[in-house]
Amino acid sequence: MKPSDKTKILSVLLKLIVILAAAVGIYRTATAGRGSFMGGSRVFMFFTIQSNIAVALICAVGLWLLFRHTPPKTVWYVVQFVGAVSITLTGVVFAFVLAPTLGSHAWNVQNVLTHVVVPVAAVADFFVTGVYGTLQKRHIPLVTLPPLAYAIYAGIGYLAGWEFLKGVRYPYFFLNWGSPAGAFGFTRGLPFMGTVWWILAILVFLLGIGYGYLAILDLLKKRMYRHRLEANQG
């Protein structure tokens, strides 16, 4: 089944929002200075920025395929699915984990663009276009790969002494192997539990989001087919 012209227009708009919001948000973050969260030359060391770049590229490829009138292959839908779950993690972690610790400084323009606008538009585009793909449950474990790769990257950075922020060898407090909780411990204050537990919790969360997104996609597909069938019968 092919998407309607209205669906194509909506998808183009969502993709453009993702690309523009990511570009402006990353630029503002990079030029905000090292004193701000994720600011300065180290901006590309953070999962937020990396995931924003990834979904922007996915959307750019999607736009190119749309304008060429070339139906995406399954691999593109799988990559879009993985990107949608990763950018969901970016938004959820910021809103419920990082923003409460950053306080009033959290909700600036660049953070809203990269942590709210991009995730919402990218996930919306996934549901708009994903109904035409052939995603299966066997693709769900793939959503853990980008965050897991980043956790390994951050761990290597910690051991190597890289500075994600001035004087700080980790990008986010839950990836701080030198915290009072260490790898497997627990504390009453931040980070509450060790890095290994945080990583496992995030991986479980990602799998849950993956299952949930595919379940929603299945419902949307059934609804779309039902409407098409009723239209044809009418």
PDB file of C-alpha atoms in Angstrom:
ATOM      1  CA  MET A   1       0.000   0.000   0.000  1.00  0.00           C
ATOM      2  CA  LYS A   2       1.333   3.428  -0.961  1.00  0.00           C
ATOM      3  CA  PRO A   3       1.012   6.588   1.169  1.00  0.00           C
ATOM      4  CA  SER A   4      -1.484   9.227   0.089  1.00  0.00           C
ATOM      5  CA  ASP A   5      -0.438  12.706  -0.991  1.00  0.00           C
ATOM      6  CA  LYS A   6      -1.615  14.096   2.377  1.00  0.00           C
ATOM      7  CA  THR A   7       0.533  11.547   4.197  1.00  0.00           C
ATOM      8  CA  LYS A   8       3.549  12.466   2.066  1.00  0.00           C
ATOM      9  CA  ILE A   9       3.072  16.177   2.784  1.00  0.00           C
ATOM     10  CA  LEU A  10       2.774  15.526   6.522  1.00  0.00           C
ATOM     11  CA  SER A  11       5.893  13.360   6.453  1.00  0.00           C
ATOM     12  CA  VAL A  12       7.833  16.035   4.560  1.00  0.00           C
ATOM     13  CA  LEU A  13       6.823  18.665   7.131  1.00  0.00           C
ATOM     14  CA  LEU A  14       7.812  16.449  10.071  1.00  0.00           C
ATOM     15  CA  LYS A  15      11.149  15.577   8.477  1.00  0.00           C
ATOM     16  CA  LEU A  16      11.901  19.248   7.808  1.00  0.00           C
ATOM     17  CA  ILE A  17      11.066  20.097  11.437  1.00  0.00           C
ATOM     18  CA  VAL A  18      13.482  17.401  12.633  1.00  0.00           C
ATOM     19  CA  ILE A  19      16.283  18.574  10.328  1.00  0.00           C
ATOM     20  CA  LEU A  20      15.871  22.296  11.058  1.00  0.00           C
ATOM     21  CA  ALA A  21      15.335  21.904  14.812  1.00  0.00           C
ATOM     22  CA  ALA A  22      18.350  19.601  15.090  1.00  0.00           C
ATOM     23  CA  ALA A  23      20.547  21.974  13.062  1.00  0.00           C
ATOM     24  CA  VAL A  24      19.548  25.077  15.033  1.00  0.00           C
ATOM     25  CA  GLY A  25      19.649  23.273  18.373  1.00  0.00           C
ATOM     26  CA  ILE A  26      23.102  21.801  17.757  1.00  0.00           C
ATOM     27  CA  TYR A  27      24.433  25.141  16.525  1.00  0.00           C
ATOM     28  CA  ARG A  28      23.103  27.007  19.553  1.00  0.00           C
ATOM     29  CA  THR A  29      24.444  24.328  21.880  1.00  0.00           C
ATOM     30  CA  ALA A  30      27.899  24.440  20.284  1.00  0.00           C
ATOM     31  CA  THR A  31      28.051  28.241  20.440  1.00  0.00           C
ATOM     32  CA  ALA A  32      26.655  28.519  23.986  1.00  0.00           C
ATOM     33  CA  GLY A  33      30.121  28.183  25.503  1.00  0.00           C
ATOM     34  CA  ARG A  34      31.742  25.554  27.670  1.00  0.00           C
ATOM     35  CA  GLY A  35      30.084  26.935  30.764  1.00  0.00           C
ATOM     36  CA  SER A  36      26.673  25.675  29.662  1.00  0.00           C
ATOM     37  CA  PHE A  37      25.386  22.099  29.662  1.00  0.00           C
ATOM     38  CA  MET A  38      26.902  20.245  26.678  1.00  0.00           C
ATOM     39  CA  GLY A  39      28.140  23.552  25.292  1.00  0.00           C
ATOM     40  CA  GLY A  40      31.340  24.362  23.464  1.00  0.00           C
ATOM     41  CA  SER A  41      33.663  22.220  21.397  1.00  0.00           C
ATOM     42  CA  ARG A  42      32.774  19.041  23.317  1.00  0.00           C
ATOM     43  CA  VAL A  43      29.164  19.140  22.148  1.00  0.00           C
ATOM     44  CA  PHE A  44      29.549  16.169  19.803  1.00  0.00           C
ATOM     45  CA  MET A  45      30.669  13.919  22.662  1.00  0.00           C
ATOM     46  CA  PHE A  46      27.117  13.720  24.038  1.00  0.00           C
ATOM     47  CA  PHE A  47      24.433  11.184  23.132  1.00  0.00           C
ATOM     48  CA  THR A  48      21.867  13.978  22.787  1.00  0.00           C
ATOM     49  CA  ILE A  49      23.749  15.592  19.927  1.00  0.00           C
ATOM     50  CA  GLN A  50      24.735  12.301  18.333  1.00  0.00           C
ATOM     51  CA  SER A  51      21.118  11.074  18.346  1.00  0.00           C
ATOM     52  CA  ASN A  52      19.909  14.409  16.940  1.00  0.00           C
ATOM     53  CA  ILE A  53      22.401  14.133  14.088  1.00  0.00           C
ATOM     54  CA  ALA A  54      21.361  10.520  13.458  1.00  0.00           C
ATOM     55  CA  VAL A  55      17.621  11.210  13.172  1.00  0.00           C
ATOM     56  CA  ALA A  56      18.278  14.315  11.063  1.00  0.00           C
ATOM     57  CA  LEU A  57      20.292  12.197   8.617  1.00  0.00           C
ATOM     58  CA  ILE A  58      17.583   9.501   8.617  1.00  0.00           C
ATOM     59  CA  CYS A  59      14.985  12.161   7.793  1.00  0.00           C
ATOM     60  CA  ALA A  60      17.216  13.649   5.090  1.00  0.00           C
ATOM     61  CA  VAL A  61      17.507  10.239   3.411  1.00  0.00           C
ATOM     62  CA  GLY A  62      13.735   9.823   3.754  1.00  0.00           C
ATOM     63  CA  LEU A  63      13.159  13.171   2.051  1.00  0.00           C
ATOM     64  CA  TRP A  64      15.496  12.211  -0.770  1.00  0.00           C
ATOM     65  CA  LEU A  65      13.598   8.959  -1.304  1.00  0.00           C
ATOM     66  CA  LEU A  66      10.263  10.784  -1.244  1.00  0.00           C
ATOM     67  CA  PHE A  67      11.324  13.324  -3.855  1.00  0.00           C
ATOM     68  CA  ARG A  68      12.726  10.531  -6.015  1.00  0.00           C
ATOM     69  CA  HIS A  69       9.447   8.615  -5.630  1.00  0.00           C
ATOM     70  CA  THR A  70      11.493   5.629  -4.431  1.00  0.00           C
ATOM     71  CA  PRO A  71       9.809   3.446  -1.786  1.00  0.00           C
ATOM     72  CA  PRO A  72      12.145   2.932   1.202  1.00  0.00           C
ATOM     73  CA  LYS A  73      13.520  -0.552   1.728  1.00  0.00           C
ATOM     74  CA  THR A  74      13.084  -2.482   4.961  1.00  0.00           C
ATOM     75  CA  VAL A  75      16.544  -1.474   6.162  1.00  0.00           C
ATOM     76  CA  TRP A  76      15.524   2.203   6.120  1.00  0.00           C
ATOM     77  CA  TYR A  77      12.418   1.466   8.197  1.00  0.00           C
ATOM     78  CA  VAL A  78      14.536  -0.510  10.669  1.00  0.00           C
ATOM     79  CA  VAL A  79      17.064   2.335  10.963  1.00  0.00           C
ATOM     80  CA  GLN A  80      14.228   4.830  11.400  1.00  0.00           C
ATOM     81  CA  PHE A  81      12.747   2.619  14.137  1.00  0.00           C
ATOM     82  CA  VAL A  82      16.078   2.424  15.975  1.00  0.00           C
ATOM     83  CA  GLY A  83      16.525   6.194  15.598  1.00  0.00           C
ATOM     84  CA  ALA A  84      13.017   6.900  16.900  1.00  0.00           C
ATOM     85  CA  VAL A  85      13.624   4.835  20.044  1.00  0.00           C
ATOM     86  CA  SER A  86      17.054   6.410  20.608  1.00  0.00           C
ATOM     87  CA  ILE A  87      15.711   9.954  20.291  1.00  0.00           C
ATOM     88  CA  THR A  88      12.868   8.977  22.647  1.00  0.00           C
ATOM     89  CA  LEU A  89      15.532   8.052  25.186  1.00  0.00           C
ATOM     90  CA  THR A  90      17.111  11.476  24.652  1.00  0.00           C
ATOM     91  CA  GLY A  91      13.839  13.237  25.415  1.00  0.00           C
ATOM     92  CA  VAL A  92      12.785  11.071  28.354  1.00  0.00           C
ATOM     93  CA  VAL A  93      16.171  11.124  30.099  1.00  0.00           C
ATOM     94  CA  PHE A  94      16.359  14.903  29.751  1.00  0.00           C
ATOM     95  CA  ALA A  95      12.807  15.578  30.932  1.00  0.00           C
ATOM     96  CA  PHE A  96      12.724  13.160  33.860  1.00  0.00           C
ATOM     97  CA  VAL A  97      16.376  12.707  34.875  1.00  0.00           C
ATOM     98  CA  LEU A  98      18.570  15.604  33.748  1.00  0.00           C
ATOM     99  CA  ALA A  99      16.174  18.581  33.810  1.00  0.00           C
ATOM    100  CA  PRO A 100      15.281  18.109  37.502  1.00  0.00           C
ATOM    101  CA  THR A 101      19.002  18.201  38.361  1.00  0.00           C
ATOM    102  CA  LEU A 102      19.776  21.182  36.093  1.00  0.00           C
ATOM    103  CA  GLY A 103      16.940  23.321  37.435  1.00  0.00           C
ATOM    104  CA  SER A 104      15.837  26.518  35.690  1.00  0.00           C
ATOM    105  CA  HIS A 105      18.813  26.426  33.303  1.00  0.00           C
ATOM    106  CA  ALA A 106      17.482  23.282  31.626  1.00  0.00           C
ATOM    107  CA  TRP A 107      14.720  24.788  29.521  1.00  0.00           C
ATOM    108  CA  ASN A 108      16.632  27.058  27.159  1.00  0.00           C
ATOM    109  CA  VAL A 109      16.046  27.226  23.407  1.00  0.00           C
ATOM    110  CA  GLN A 110      18.711  24.717  22.421  1.00  0.00           C
ATOM    111  CA  ASN A 111      17.611  22.153  24.986  1.00  0.00           C
ATOM    112  CA  VAL A 112      13.957  22.458  23.984  1.00  0.00           C
ATOM    113  CA  LEU A 113      14.880  21.991  20.311  1.00  0.00           C
ATOM    114  CA  THR A 114      17.189  18.997  20.794  1.00  0.00           C
ATOM    115  CA  HIS A 115      15.336  17.305  23.658  1.00  0.00           C
ATOM    116  CA  VAL A 116      11.681  18.048  22.889  1.00  0.00           C
ATOM    117  CA  VAL A 117      11.003  19.292  19.343  1.00  0.00           C
ATOM    118  CA  VAL A 118      13.288  16.813  17.566  1.00  0.00           C
ATOM    119  CA  PRO A 119      12.117  13.759  19.561  1.00  0.00           C
ATOM    120  CA  VAL A 120       8.414  14.589  19.162  1.00  0.00           C
ATOM    121  CA  ALA A 121       8.693  15.276  15.418  1.00  0.00           C
ATOM    122  CA  ALA A 122      10.926  12.252  14.757  1.00  0.00           C
ATOM    123  CA  VAL A 123       8.631   9.849  16.633  1.00  0.00           C
ATOM    124  CA  ALA A 124       5.557  11.328  14.930  1.00  0.00           C
ATOM    125  CA  ASP A 125       7.199  10.831  11.531  1.00  0.00           C
ATOM    126  CA  PHE A 126       8.033   7.248  12.477  1.00  0.00           C
ATOM    127  CA  PHE A 127       4.346   6.495  13.048  1.00  0.00           C
ATOM    128  CA  VAL A 128       3.297   8.366   9.899  1.00  0.00           C
ATOM    129  CA  THR A 129       5.701   6.462   7.652  1.00  0.00           C
ATOM    130  CA  GLY A 130       6.269   3.246   9.608  1.00  0.00           C
ATOM    131  CA  VAL A 131       2.831   1.867   8.742  1.00  0.00           C
ATOM    132  CA  TYR A 132       4.113   1.305   5.210  1.00  0.00           C
ATOM    133  CA  GLY A 133       7.123  -0.722   6.350  1.00  0.00           C
ATOM    134  CA  THR A 134       7.506  -4.344   7.398  1.00  0.00           C
ATOM    135  CA  LEU A 135       8.967  -4.054  10.889  1.00  0.00           C
ATOM    136  CA  GLN A 136       8.898  -7.225  12.975  1.00  0.00           C
ATOM    137  CA  LYS A 137       9.490  -8.144  16.615  1.00  0.00           C
ATOM    138  CA  ARG A 138      12.920  -9.545  15.725  1.00  0.00           C
ATOM    139  CA  HIS A 139      14.012  -5.966  15.011  1.00  0.00           C
ATOM    140  CA  ILE A 140      13.276  -4.795  18.571  1.00  0.00           C
ATOM    141  CA  PRO A 141      16.617  -5.830  20.162  1.00  0.00           C
ATOM    142  CA  LEU A 142      18.384  -3.585  17.640  1.00  0.00           C
ATOM    143  CA  VAL A 143      17.104  -0.497  19.498  1.00  0.00           C
ATOM    144  CA  THR A 144      19.581  -1.206  22.309  1.00  0.00           C
ATOM    145  CA  LEU A 145      22.636  -0.947  20.046  1.00  0.00           C
ATOM    146  CA  PRO A 146      23.149   2.872  19.824  1.00  0.00           C
ATOM    147  CA  PRO A 147      22.802   3.528  23.601  1.00  0.00           C
ATOM    148  CA  LEU A 148      24.885   0.461  24.415  1.00  0.00           C
ATOM    149  CA  ALA A 149      27.584   1.611  21.990  1.00  0.00           C
ATOM    150  CA  TYR A 150      27.495   5.052  23.624  1.00  0.00           C
ATOM    151  CA  ALA A 151      27.819   3.546  27.111  1.00  0.00           C
ATOM    152  CA  ILE A 152      30.930   1.697  25.920  1.00  0.00           C
ATOM    153  CA  TYR A 153      32.242   4.904  24.328  1.00  0.00           C
ATOM    154  CA  ALA A 154      31.656   6.859  27.554  1.00  0.00           C
ATOM    155  CA  GLY A 155      33.311   4.096  29.587  1.00  0.00           C
ATOM    156  CA  ILE A 156      36.391   4.215  27.374  1.00  0.00           C
ATOM    157  CA  GLY A 157      36.392   7.979  27.738  1.00  0.00           C
ATOM    158  CA  TYR A 158      36.248   7.693  31.515  1.00  0.00           C
ATOM    159  CA  LEU A 159      39.191   5.295  31.607  1.00  0.00           C
ATOM    160  CA  ALA A 160      41.144   7.403  29.127  1.00  0.00           C
ATOM    161  CA  GLY A 161      40.510  10.596  31.108  1.00  0.00           C
ATOM    162  CA  TRP A 162      38.546  12.445  28.430  1.00  0.00           C
ATOM    163  CA  GLU A 163      36.805  15.582  29.657  1.00  0.00           C
ATOM    164  CA  PHE A 164      33.165  15.725  28.588  1.00  0.00           C
ATOM    165  CA  LEU A 165      32.817  18.877  30.656  1.00  0.00           C
ATOM    166  CA  LYS A 166      35.615  20.890  32.195  1.00  0.00           C
ATOM    167  CA  GLY A 167      37.149  18.667  34.848  1.00  0.00           C
ATOM    168  CA  VAL A 168      34.450  15.996  34.346  1.00  0.00           C
ATOM    169  CA  ARG A 169      35.280  12.571  32.877  1.00  0.00           C
ATOM    170  CA  TYR A 170      31.707  11.440  32.193  1.00  0.00           C
ATOM    171  CA  PRO A 171      28.859  12.850  30.055  1.00  0.00           C
ATOM    172  CA  TYR A 172      25.922  12.163  32.375  1.00  0.00           C
ATOM    173  CA  PHE A 173      25.847  11.450  36.112  1.00  0.00           C
ATOM    174  CA  PHE A 174      24.487   7.931  35.562  1.00  0.00           C
ATOM    175  CA  LEU A 175      27.575   7.067  33.495  1.00  0.00           C
ATOM    176  CA  ASN A 176      29.983   8.160  36.219  1.00  0.00           C
ATOM    177  CA  TRP A 177      31.926   5.035  37.114  1.00  0.00           C
ATOM    178  CA  GLY A 178      33.669   6.925  39.903  1.00  0.00           C
ATOM    179  CA  SER A 179      30.506   7.989  41.722  1.00  0.00           C
ATOM    180  CA  PRO A 180      29.863   6.901  45.341  1.00  0.00           C
ATOM    181  CA  ALA A 181      27.653   4.122  43.944  1.00  0.00           C
ATOM    182  CA  GLY A 182      30.412   2.888  41.658  1.00  0.00           C
ATOM    183  CA  ALA A 183      29.420   0.126  39.244  1.00  0.00           C
ATOM    184  CA  PHE A 184      27.003  -1.936  41.371  1.00  0.00           C
ATOM    185  CA  GLY A 185      26.319   0.081  44.539  1.00  0.00           C
ATOM    186  CA  PHE A 186      23.408   2.211  45.725  1.00  0.00           C
ATOM    187  CA  THR A 187      23.234   5.649  47.356  1.00  0.00           C
ATOM    188  CA  ARG A 188      20.494   7.786  48.893  1.00  0.00           C
ATOM    189  CA  GLY A 189      21.390  10.722  46.667  1.00  0.00           C
ATOM    190  CA  LEU A 190      22.598  11.022  43.072  1.00  0.00           C
ATOM    191  CA  PRO A 191      23.268   8.784  41.219  1.00  0.00           C
ATOM    192  CA  PHE A 192      21.111   6.519  43.476  1.00  0.00           C
ATOM    193  CA  MET A 193      22.528   3.357  41.910  1.00  0.00           C
ATOM    194  CA  GLY A 194      25.673   2.155  40.166  1.00  0.00           C
ATOM    195  CA  THR A 195      26.452   2.657  36.499  1.00  0.00           C
ATOM    196  CA  VAL A 196      25.820  -0.984  35.572  1.00  0.00           C
ATOM    197  CA  TRP A 197      22.312  -0.818  37.039  1.00  0.00           C
ATOM    198  CA  TRP A 198      21.611   2.404  35.144  1.00  0.00           C
ATOM    199  CA  ILE A 199      22.751   0.834  31.885  1.00  0.00           C
ATOM    200  CA  LEU A 200      20.622  -2.273  32.461  1.00  0.00           C
ATOM    201  CA  ALA A 201      17.605  -0.145  33.386  1.00  0.00           C
ATOM    202  CA  ILE A 202      18.011   1.930  30.228  1.00  0.00           C
ATOM    203  CA  LEU A 203      18.306  -1.181  28.052  1.00  0.00           C
ATOM    204  CA  VAL A 204      15.111  -2.627  29.569  1.00  0.00           C
ATOM    205  CA  PHE A 205      13.387   0.725  29.031  1.00  0.00           C
ATOM    206  CA  LEU A 206      14.476   0.740  25.376  1.00  0.00           C
ATOM    207  CA  LEU A 207      13.126  -2.761  24.794  1.00  0.00           C
ATOM    208  CA  GLY A 208       9.830  -1.711  26.364  1.00  0.00           C
ATOM    209  CA  ILE A 209       9.620   1.366  24.145  1.00  0.00           C
ATOM    210  CA  GLY A 210      10.462  -0.770  21.117  1.00  0.00           C
ATOM    211  CA  TYR A 211       7.668  -3.238  21.897  1.00  0.00           C
ATOM    212  CA  GLY A 212       5.269  -0.382  22.602  1.00  0.00           C
ATOM    213  CA  TYR A 213       6.059   1.444  19.367  1.00  0.00           C
ATOM    214  CA  LEU A 214       5.551  -1.692  17.271  1.00  0.00           C
ATOM    215  CA  ALA A 215       2.270  -2.390  19.063  1.00  0.00           C
ATOM    216  CA  ILE A 216       1.065   1.135  18.254  1.00  0.00           C
ATOM    217  CA  LEU A 217       2.256   0.693  14.674  1.00  0.00           C
ATOM    218  CA  ASP A 218       0.252  -2.527  14.339  1.00  0.00           C
ATOM    219  CA  LEU A 219      -2.879  -0.761  15.579  1.00  0.00           C
ATOM    220  CA  LEU A 220      -2.334   2.086  13.110  1.00  0.00           C
ATOM    221  CA  LYS A 221      -1.841  -0.413  10.272  1.00  0.00           C
ATOM    222  CA  LYS A 222      -5.084  -2.233  11.114  1.00  0.00           C
ATOM    223  CA  ARG A 223      -6.940   1.064  11.301  1.00  0.00           C
ATOM    224  CA  MET A 224      -5.492   2.194   7.961  1.00  0.00           C
ATOM    225  CA  TYR A 225      -6.398  -1.059   6.217  1.00  0.00           C
ATOM    226  CA  ARG A 226      -9.899  -0.965   7.671  1.00  0.00           C
ATOM    227  CA  HIS A 227     -10.449   2.584   6.424  1.00  0.00           C
ATOM    228  CA  ARG A 228      -9.094   1.704   2.973  1.00  0.00           C
ATOM    229  CA  LEU A 229     -11.348  -1.362   2.833  1.00  0.00           C
ATOM    230  CA  GLU A 230     -14.419   0.660   3.853  1.00  0.00           C
ATOM    231  CA  ALA A 231     -13.570   3.302   1.245  1.00  0.00           C
ATOM    232  CA  ASN A 232     -13.267   0.699  -1.489  1.00  0.00           C
ATOM    233  CA  GLN A 233     -16.538  -0.936  -0.492  1.00  0.00           C
ATOM    234  CA  GLY A 234     -18.244   2.443  -0.444  1.00  0.00           C
TER     235      GLY A 234
END
